[in-house]
C-alpha cells in the first residue's frame, strides 16, 4: 500500500474539511485501544478466559447461564481498563474535536478511554463498562451505593432485586436507538470519515462507514491490517497503528494550519 502518498492525501482531505468547516466524523473500534494495552475483541483471550469466546460471554444467554462468571469477566476487563491510560490516538481525537467545528466521534468501544483522553461528545454505540443497570428493568445502578460486603455476585438491583449487569450492549441485544440514529445521521451528513481500529464485522455498527460512503463522504481507514470495510467503502487506507497515525495527522495538520495560505 502506498501509505506515504495516502498520508499526504489524507492530510489534504482533513485540511479541506477544516477550512470549509465541513462535517468530520470519526468511527472507532477496539483497535484504537490496543496501544493502551487493551486486547482487541478479536485478540485471543488469555489466562482464565483463554477457553471462552467473547461472543458467548457477551450475551444475555451467557449471563443467565453463569451470572457470576460473566460478572467476573467484566470485572477483569474493567480492572484492566482502570489501570490503563489513553494512548496518543485517543488524545489526537480529543484535539480533533476542538480543532474541527463540525466533529462527531462514534465508538464501538466500552472502555471510556476517549472520555479519559478529553473527548467531550462520544456516541457510545455499545455502552460503557463503567456503567451498570439491572437485568430486568434497566434501572441504573450505582455500585458504590450497594452493600460492598454482599458475598453474592452479581449484586442485586436495590429497586427490583434482579441481577445487576454492565450497561453494555450484548450480542443479540438492540443498540440504544437514540445514539444509533444520531450516529447514522452524522454519517449521512459526513464529508470526511476517519475509520480507525475496527474489523468492520459487528453489525449494525459496521454499516455506519457505508452510510457515509453512500452519502458521498471520503472514507479514510487507519488500521495495521485491511478490514471487511477496506475493499468496499474505503477511499484511502493508512496502514499502521492508529496511535501513531492519528497523532502524526494532528501534528502535520497543526503545521499546515499555521502556514499562511499560499497565494496561488
Ligand atoms: C443487534 C459490547 C439486533 C459488549 C459489543 C446483521 C445485522 C444486525 C445484526 C447482526 C447481523 N449479523 C449478525 C448480527 C448479530 C451481531 C453481530 O454483528 N455479530 C457479528 C459477530 C457477526 N450483532 C448484534 O448482536 C448487535 N445487536 O444487531 O441487535 C439483532 C438482534 C438479534 C439478532 C439479530 C439482530 C449487537 C452487537 C454489539 C455487541 N457488543 N461490545 C462487550 O464488549 O463485552 S461488540 C464488540 O465487538 C466490541 O464493542 C468491539 O468494539 C466489537 C468488535 O469489533 P471491533 O471494534 O472492530 O474490534 P475487533 O477486535 O473485531 O477488530 C479490531 C481491529 O483493530 C482489527 O481490524 C485490527 O486489525 C485493528 N487493530 C489492531 N491493532 C490496532 C488496530 N487498529 C489500529 N491501531 C492498532 N494499534
Tab-separated table of C-alpha atoms and ligand atoms in Angstrom:
chain	number	residue	atom	x	y	z
A	1	UNK	CA	0.000	0.000	0.000
A	2	UNK	CA	1.419	3.427	-0.951
A	3	UNK	CA	0.903	4.838	2.529
A	4	UNK	CA	3.123	7.955	2.164
A	5	UNK	CA	1.018	9.235	-0.717
A	6	UNK	CA	-2.100	8.260	1.163
A	7	UNK	CA	-0.925	10.167	4.244
A	8	UNK	CA	-0.490	13.382	2.233
A	9	UNK	CA	-3.863	12.872	0.544
A	10	UNK	CA	-5.479	12.249	3.942
A	11	UNK	CA	-3.882	15.418	5.284
A	12	UNK	CA	-5.188	17.407	2.301
A	13	UNK	CA	-8.677	15.995	2.882
A	14	UNK	CA	-8.560	16.970	6.562
A	15	UNK	CA	-7.311	20.481	5.699
A	16	UNK	CA	-10.060	20.907	3.133
A	17	UNK	CA	-12.759	19.978	5.664
A	18	UNK	CA	-11.079	22.215	8.261
A	19	UNK	CA	-11.040	25.304	6.020
A	20	UNK	CA	-14.611	24.716	4.795
A	21	UNK	CA	-15.838	23.910	8.333
A	22	UNK	CA	-17.235	20.710	6.859
A	23	UNK	CA	-18.561	17.663	8.767
A	24	UNK	CA	-15.799	15.384	10.041
A	25	UNK	CA	-16.951	12.081	11.569
A	26	UNK	CA	-14.650	9.561	13.277
A	27	UNK	CA	-15.685	5.923	13.816
A	28	UNK	CA	-13.531	3.833	16.162
A	29	UNK	CA	-13.265	0.207	17.220
A	30	UNK	CA	-11.256	-1.849	19.680
A	31	UNK	CA	-8.026	-1.341	17.715
A	32	UNK	CA	-7.687	2.266	18.883
A	33	UNK	CA	-7.309	0.982	22.462
A	34	UNK	CA	-4.724	-1.675	21.540
A	35	UNK	CA	-1.790	0.727	22.134
A	36	UNK	CA	-3.211	1.355	25.613
A	37	UNK	CA	-2.707	-2.346	26.289
A	38	UNK	CA	-6.356	-3.375	25.905
A	39	UNK	CA	-6.622	-6.537	23.780
A	40	UNK	CA	-8.993	-6.165	20.828
A	41	UNK	CA	-12.189	-8.158	20.670
A	42	UNK	CA	-10.663	-10.462	18.095
A	43	UNK	CA	-7.425	-10.975	20.056
A	44	UNK	CA	-7.251	-14.388	21.634
A	45	UNK	CA	-8.421	-14.293	25.218
A	46	UNK	CA	-5.711	-15.121	27.748
A	47	UNK	CA	-5.379	-16.555	31.228
A	48	UNK	CA	-8.596	-17.530	32.971
A	49	UNK	CA	-10.611	-16.654	29.892
A	50	UNK	CA	-8.450	-18.446	27.309
A	51	UNK	CA	-11.096	-21.104	26.732
A	52	UNK	CA	-14.010	-18.721	26.375
A	53	UNK	CA	-15.250	-16.945	23.244
A	54	UNK	CA	-16.132	-13.277	23.965
A	55	UNK	CA	-19.160	-13.630	21.706
A	56	UNK	CA	-20.505	-16.307	24.077
A	57	UNK	CA	-19.753	-14.355	27.242
A	58	UNK	CA	-21.077	-11.010	25.926
A	59	UNK	CA	-24.664	-12.300	25.642
A	60	UNK	CA	-27.781	-12.341	27.835
A	61	UNK	CA	-27.878	-16.125	27.494
A	62	UNK	CA	-24.261	-16.395	28.648
A	63	UNK	CA	-25.018	-14.196	31.634
A	64	UNK	CA	-28.158	-16.139	32.591
A	65	UNK	CA	-26.264	-19.417	32.250
A	66	UNK	CA	-23.476	-18.307	34.571
A	67	UNK	CA	-24.102	-14.831	36.032
A	68	UNK	CA	-21.111	-14.925	38.405
A	69	UNK	CA	-18.644	-15.961	35.659
A	70	UNK	CA	-19.811	-13.263	33.234
A	71	UNK	CA	-19.799	-10.681	36.056
A	72	UNK	CA	-16.200	-11.671	36.875
A	73	UNK	CA	-15.199	-11.442	33.186
A	74	UNK	CA	-16.420	-7.844	33.098
A	75	UNK	CA	-14.751	-7.160	36.457
A	76	UNK	CA	-11.472	-8.483	34.999
A	77	UNK	CA	-11.846	-6.275	31.887
A	78	UNK	CA	-12.916	-3.235	33.939
A	79	UNK	CA	-9.899	-3.545	36.216
A	80	UNK	CA	-7.633	-3.866	33.180
A	81	UNK	CA	-9.085	-0.686	31.674
A	82	UNK	CA	-8.944	1.058	35.080
A	83	UNK	CA	-5.133	0.529	35.098
A	84	UNK	CA	-4.577	1.838	31.576
A	85	UNK	CA	-4.147	5.299	30.092
A	86	UNK	CA	-5.474	6.712	26.829
A	87	UNK	CA	-2.857	6.477	24.067
A	88	UNK	CA	-1.802	9.237	21.586
A	89	UNK	CA	-4.591	8.157	19.235
A	90	UNK	CA	-7.281	8.911	21.832
A	91	UNK	CA	-5.553	12.216	22.655
A	92	UNK	CA	-5.319	13.192	18.990
A	93	UNK	CA	-9.066	12.607	18.541
A	94	UNK	CA	-9.815	14.750	21.609
A	95	UNK	CA	-7.757	17.511	19.922
A	96	UNK	CA	-9.571	16.980	16.610
A	97	UNK	CA	-12.827	17.653	18.498
A	98	UNK	CA	-11.608	21.138	19.493
A	99	UNK	CA	-9.998	21.842	16.113
A	100	UNK	CA	-12.920	20.954	13.827
A	101	UNK	CA	-16.113	22.996	14.211
A	102	UNK	CA	-18.372	20.168	12.981
A	103	UNK	CA	-16.996	16.988	14.572
A	104	UNK	CA	-18.682	13.719	15.645
A	105	UNK	CA	-16.946	10.802	17.384
A	106	UNK	CA	-18.708	7.433	17.218
A	107	UNK	CA	-17.204	4.479	19.067
A	108	UNK	CA	-17.947	0.774	19.378
A	109	UNK	CA	-15.711	0.666	22.432
A	110	UNK	CA	-16.941	0.432	26.017
A	111	UNK	CA	-13.641	1.318	27.723
A	112	UNK	CA	-14.252	5.063	28.333
A	113	UNK	CA	-10.734	5.846	27.030
A	114	UNK	CA	-11.968	8.508	24.587
A	115	UNK	CA	-13.558	10.356	27.515
A	116	UNK	CA	-10.441	9.875	29.676
A	117	UNK	CA	-8.404	11.478	26.864
A	118	UNK	CA	-10.660	14.549	26.942
A	119	UNK	CA	-13.249	13.852	24.225
A	120	UNK	CA	-16.398	15.663	25.356
A	121	UNK	CA	-19.021	14.231	22.991
A	122	UNK	CA	-18.766	10.479	22.410
A	123	UNK	CA	-21.533	8.429	20.793
A	124	UNK	CA	-21.074	5.059	22.569
A	125	UNK	CA	-22.891	2.535	20.385
A	126	UNK	CA	-22.205	-0.437	22.677
A	127	UNK	CA	-22.427	1.179	26.133
A	128	UNK	CA	-19.788	1.703	28.785
A	129	UNK	CA	-18.122	-0.878	31.034
A	130	UNK	CA	-18.127	1.588	33.960
A	131	UNK	CA	-21.924	1.987	33.916
A	132	UNK	CA	-24.341	-0.579	35.400
A	133	UNK	CA	-28.056	-1.338	35.143
A	134	UNK	CA	-30.319	-4.156	36.286
A	135	UNK	CA	-31.198	-7.146	34.131
A	136	UNK	CA	-34.993	-6.994	34.327
A	137	UNK	CA	-35.908	-3.291	34.243
A	138	UNK	CA	-32.726	-1.470	33.149
A	139	UNK	CA	-32.773	0.518	36.430
A	140	UNK	CA	-29.486	2.466	36.525
A	141	UNK	CA	-27.394	1.115	39.404
A	142	UNK	CA	-24.530	2.871	41.157
A	143	UNK	CA	-22.262	0.161	42.601
A	144	UNK	CA	-20.949	2.328	45.397
A	145	UNK	CA	-24.476	2.573	46.820
A	146	UNK	CA	-24.653	-1.208	47.121
A	147	UNK	CA	-23.595	-3.211	50.139
A	148	UNK	CA	-19.962	-3.938	49.301
A	149	UNK	CA	-19.902	-6.851	51.714
A	150	UNK	CA	-22.521	-8.791	49.821
A	151	UNK	CA	-20.962	-12.154	49.156
A	152	UNK	CA	-23.173	-12.981	46.232
A	153	UNK	CA	-22.050	-11.815	42.788
A	154	UNK	CA	-23.547	-10.347	40.649
A	155	UNK	CA	-25.117	-7.869	43.089
A	156	UNK	CA	-28.890	-7.335	43.090
A	157	UNK	CA	-30.775	-4.246	42.000
A	158	UNK	CA	-31.845	-2.212	45.065
A	159	UNK	CA	-35.160	-1.395	43.312
A	160	UNK	CA	-36.364	-4.677	41.792
A	161	UNK	CA	-33.810	-7.171	43.159
A	162	UNK	CA	-32.933	-8.541	39.692
A	163	UNK	CA	-29.272	-9.080	38.852
A	164	UNK	CA	-27.034	-6.063	38.221
A	165	UNK	CA	-25.238	-6.229	34.853
A	166	UNK	CA	-22.856	-3.968	32.943
A	167	UNK	CA	-24.579	-1.260	30.888
A	168	UNK	CA	-23.179	-2.594	27.620
A	169	UNK	CA	-24.908	-3.952	24.507
A	170	UNK	CA	-24.596	-7.732	24.369
A	171	UNK	CA	-24.723	-9.728	21.132
A	172	UNK	CA	-28.369	-10.256	20.264
A	173	UNK	CA	-29.399	-7.006	22.020
A	174	UNK	CA	-30.580	-3.839	20.308
A	175	UNK	CA	-28.283	-0.829	20.312
A	176	UNK	CA	-29.529	2.337	22.087
A	177	UNK	CA	-31.822	3.711	19.388
A	178	UNK	CA	-31.243	7.439	20.012
A	179	UNK	CA	-27.448	7.029	19.900
A	180	UNK	CA	-27.621	4.744	16.864
A	181	UNK	CA	-29.824	7.146	14.909
A	182	UNK	CA	-27.558	10.100	15.830
A	183	UNK	CA	-24.604	8.076	14.557
A	184	UNK	CA	-26.283	7.200	11.252
A	185	UNK	CA	-27.463	10.820	10.848
A	186	UNK	CA	-23.913	12.102	11.350
A	187	UNK	CA	-22.586	9.541	8.860
A	188	UNK	CA	-25.204	10.580	6.282
A	189	UNK	CA	-24.013	14.210	6.590
A	190	UNK	CA	-20.284	13.418	6.743
A	191	UNK	CA	-17.968	14.951	4.151
A	192	UNK	CA	-14.999	13.072	5.573
A	193	UNK	CA	-14.973	9.964	7.799
A	194	UNK	CA	-11.947	8.503	9.578
A	195	UNK	CA	-12.439	4.804	10.411
A	196	UNK	CA	-9.874	3.611	12.946
A	197	UNK	CA	-9.253	0.260	14.624
A	198	UNK	CA	-12.225	-1.770	13.529
A	199	UNK	CA	-12.570	-5.099	11.742
A	200	UNK	CA	-15.899	-3.878	10.359
A	201	UNK	CA	-17.618	-7.133	11.296
A	202	UNK	CA	-20.048	-6.270	14.089
A	203	UNK	CA	-23.429	-5.081	12.891
A	204	UNK	CA	-25.293	-2.781	12.742
A	205	UNK	CA	-22.309	-0.530	13.723
A	206	UNK	CA	-20.250	-1.728	10.758
A	207	UNK	CA	-22.848	-0.229	8.371
A	208	UNK	CA	-22.043	3.298	9.539
A	209	UNK	CA	-18.998	3.795	7.281
A	210	UNK	CA	-21.045	2.523	4.301
A	211	UNK	CA	-23.696	5.162	5.067
A	212	UNK	CA	-21.026	7.877	4.929
A	213	UNK	CA	-19.609	6.489	1.690
A	214	UNK	CA	-23.056	6.267	0.064
A	215	UNK	CA	-23.653	9.908	1.064
A	216	UNK	CA	-20.517	10.904	-0.862
A	217	UNK	CA	-18.063	11.204	2.024
A	218	UNK	CA	-14.384	10.393	1.606
A	219	UNK	CA	-13.631	7.436	3.905
A	220	UNK	CA	-10.104	7.106	5.288
A	221	UNK	CA	-9.244	3.896	7.158
A	222	UNK	CA	-6.444	3.595	9.738
A	223	UNK	CA	-5.531	0.014	10.601
A	224	UNK	CA	-2.412	-2.204	10.546
A	225	UNK	CA	-4.459	-4.709	8.524
A	226	UNK	CA	-7.186	-4.453	5.945
A	227	UNK	CA	-10.697	-4.928	7.350
A	228	UNK	CA	-14.056	-6.078	5.990
A	229	UNK	CA	-14.661	-2.431	5.059
A	230	UNK	CA	-11.457	-1.803	3.096
A	231	UNK	CA	-12.484	-3.234	-0.291
A	232	UNK	CA	-15.970	-1.717	-0.282
A	233	UNK	CA	-16.173	1.709	1.381
A	234	UNK	CA	-12.593	2.925	1.938
A	235	UNK	CA	-11.082	5.565	-0.346
A	236	UNK	CA	-7.711	5.921	1.435
A	237	UNK	CA	-6.045	3.210	3.527
A	238	UNK	CA	-3.373	4.354	6.022
A	239	UNK	CA	-1.651	1.170	7.139
A	240	UNK	CA	-0.329	1.236	10.689
A	241	UNK	CA	-1.256	1.700	14.349
A	242	UNK	CA	-3.848	4.404	14.975
A	243	UNK	CA	-1.937	5.843	17.951
A	244	UNK	CA	0.960	6.820	15.695
A	245	UNK	CA	-1.001	7.732	12.562
A	246	UNK	CA	-3.641	9.875	14.305
A	247	UNK	CA	-1.019	11.822	16.256
A	248	UNK	CA	1.085	12.273	13.082
A	249	UNK	CA	-2.001	13.604	11.259
A	250	UNK	CA	-2.768	16.031	14.107
A	251	UNK	CA	0.816	17.310	14.187
A	252	UNK	CA	1.013	17.743	10.396
A	253	UNK	CA	-2.388	19.429	10.394
A	254	UNK	CA	-1.325	21.941	13.023
A	255	UNK	CA	1.760	22.845	10.976
A	256	UNK	CA	-0.272	23.284	7.781
A	257	UNK	CA	-2.979	25.323	9.508
A	258	UNK	CA	-0.362	27.727	10.872
A	259	UNK	CA	1.192	28.138	7.390
A	260	UNK	CA	-0.124	31.220	5.622
A	261	UNK	CA	-2.346	30.105	2.767
A	262	UNK	CA	-0.060	30.465	-0.273
A	263	UNK	CA	-1.391	32.960	-2.867
A	264	UNK	CA	-1.547	30.575	-5.754
B	1	LIG	C1	-28.185	-6.364	17.072
B	1	LIG	C2	-20.141	-4.680	23.990
B	1	LIG	C3	-30.489	-6.705	16.574
B	1	LIG	C4	-20.018	-5.961	24.774
B	1	LIG	C5	-20.128	-5.394	21.646
B	1	LIG	C6	-26.625	-8.231	10.770
B	1	LIG	C7	-27.426	-7.178	11.179
B	1	LIG	C8	-27.696	-6.990	12.522
B	1	LIG	C9	-27.140	-7.857	13.483
B	1	LIG	C10	-26.345	-8.901	13.065
B	1	LIG	C11	-26.109	-9.097	11.735
B	1	LIG	N1	-25.314	-10.183	11.625
B	1	LIG	C12	-25.021	-10.678	12.852
B	1	LIG	C13	-25.658	-9.928	13.751
B	1	LIG	C14	-25.609	-10.145	15.161
B	1	LIG	C15	-24.432	-9.426	15.830
B	1	LIG	C16	-23.176	-9.381	15.036
B	1	LIG	O1	-22.876	-8.371	14.393
B	1	LIG	N2	-22.391	-10.436	15.120
B	1	LIG	C17	-21.099	-10.442	14.452
B	1	LIG	C18	-20.125	-11.254	15.307
B	1	LIG	C19	-21.276	-11.041	13.063
B	1	LIG	N3	-24.844	-8.092	16.180
B	1	LIG	C20	-25.536	-7.918	17.308
B	1	LIG	O2	-25.917	-8.838	18.016
B	1	LIG	C21	-25.859	-6.493	17.700
B	1	LIG	N4	-27.268	-6.411	18.030
B	1	LIG	O3	-27.888	-6.316	15.921
B	1	LIG	O4	-29.499	-6.405	17.539
B	1	LIG	C22	-30.446	-8.204	16.401
B	1	LIG	C23	-30.785	-8.982	17.469
B	1	LIG	C24	-30.777	-10.382	17.300
B	1	LIG	C25	-30.387	-10.972	16.081
B	1	LIG	C26	-30.006	-10.129	15.001
B	1	LIG	C27	-30.058	-8.755	15.173
B	1	LIG	C28	-25.117	-6.092	18.950
B	1	LIG	C29	-23.646	-6.007	18.682
B	1	LIG	C30	-22.930	-5.362	19.893
B	1	LIG	C31	-22.121	-6.415	20.625
B	1	LIG	N5	-21.366	-5.798	21.725
B	1	LIG	N6	-19.491	-4.817	22.678
B	1	LIG	C32	-18.600	-6.222	25.215
B	1	LIG	O5	-17.655	-5.610	24.684
B	1	LIG	O6	-18.440	-7.073	26.124
B	1	LIG	S1	-19.339	-5.504	20.191
B	1	LIG	C33	-17.702	-5.757	20.481
B	1	LIG	O7	-17.212	-6.095	19.223
B	1	LIG	C34	-16.884	-4.541	20.925
B	1	LIG	O8	-17.675	-3.391	21.077
B	1	LIG	C35	-15.896	-4.305	19.797
B	1	LIG	O9	-15.715	-2.971	19.506
B	1	LIG	C36	-16.570	-5.007	18.698
B	1	LIG	C37	-15.607	-5.717	17.769
B	1	LIG	O10	-15.434	-5.003	16.759
B	1	LIG	P1	-14.088	-4.126	16.602
B	1	LIG	O11	-14.193	-2.934	17.464
B	1	LIG	O12	-13.920	-3.949	15.170
B	1	LIG	O13	-12.916	-4.986	17.209
B	1	LIG	P2	-12.190	-6.236	16.532
B	1	LIG	O14	-11.425	-6.914	17.604
B	1	LIG	O15	-13.177	-7.006	15.725
B	1	LIG	O16	-11.153	-5.587	15.473
B	1	LIG	C38	-10.070	-4.833	15.951
B	1	LIG	C39	-9.457	-4.141	14.750
B	1	LIG	O17	-8.399	-3.310	15.228
B	1	LIG	C40	-8.847	-5.089	13.733
B	1	LIG	O18	-9.217	-4.682	12.440
B	1	LIG	C41	-7.330	-4.903	13.935
B	1	LIG	O19	-6.616	-5.069	12.720
B	1	LIG	C42	-7.274	-3.480	14.374
B	1	LIG	N7	-6.089	-3.094	15.148
B	1	LIG	C43	-5.279	-3.864	15.896
B	1	LIG	N8	-4.301	-3.096	16.437
B	1	LIG	C44	-4.528	-1.812	16.027
B	1	LIG	C45	-5.667	-1.811	15.207
B	1	LIG	N9	-6.144	-0.697	14.627
B	1	LIG	C46	-5.491	0.461	14.860
B	1	LIG	N10	-4.384	0.546	15.639
B	1	LIG	C47	-3.889	-0.566	16.235
B	1	LIG	N11	-2.771	-0.473	17.001
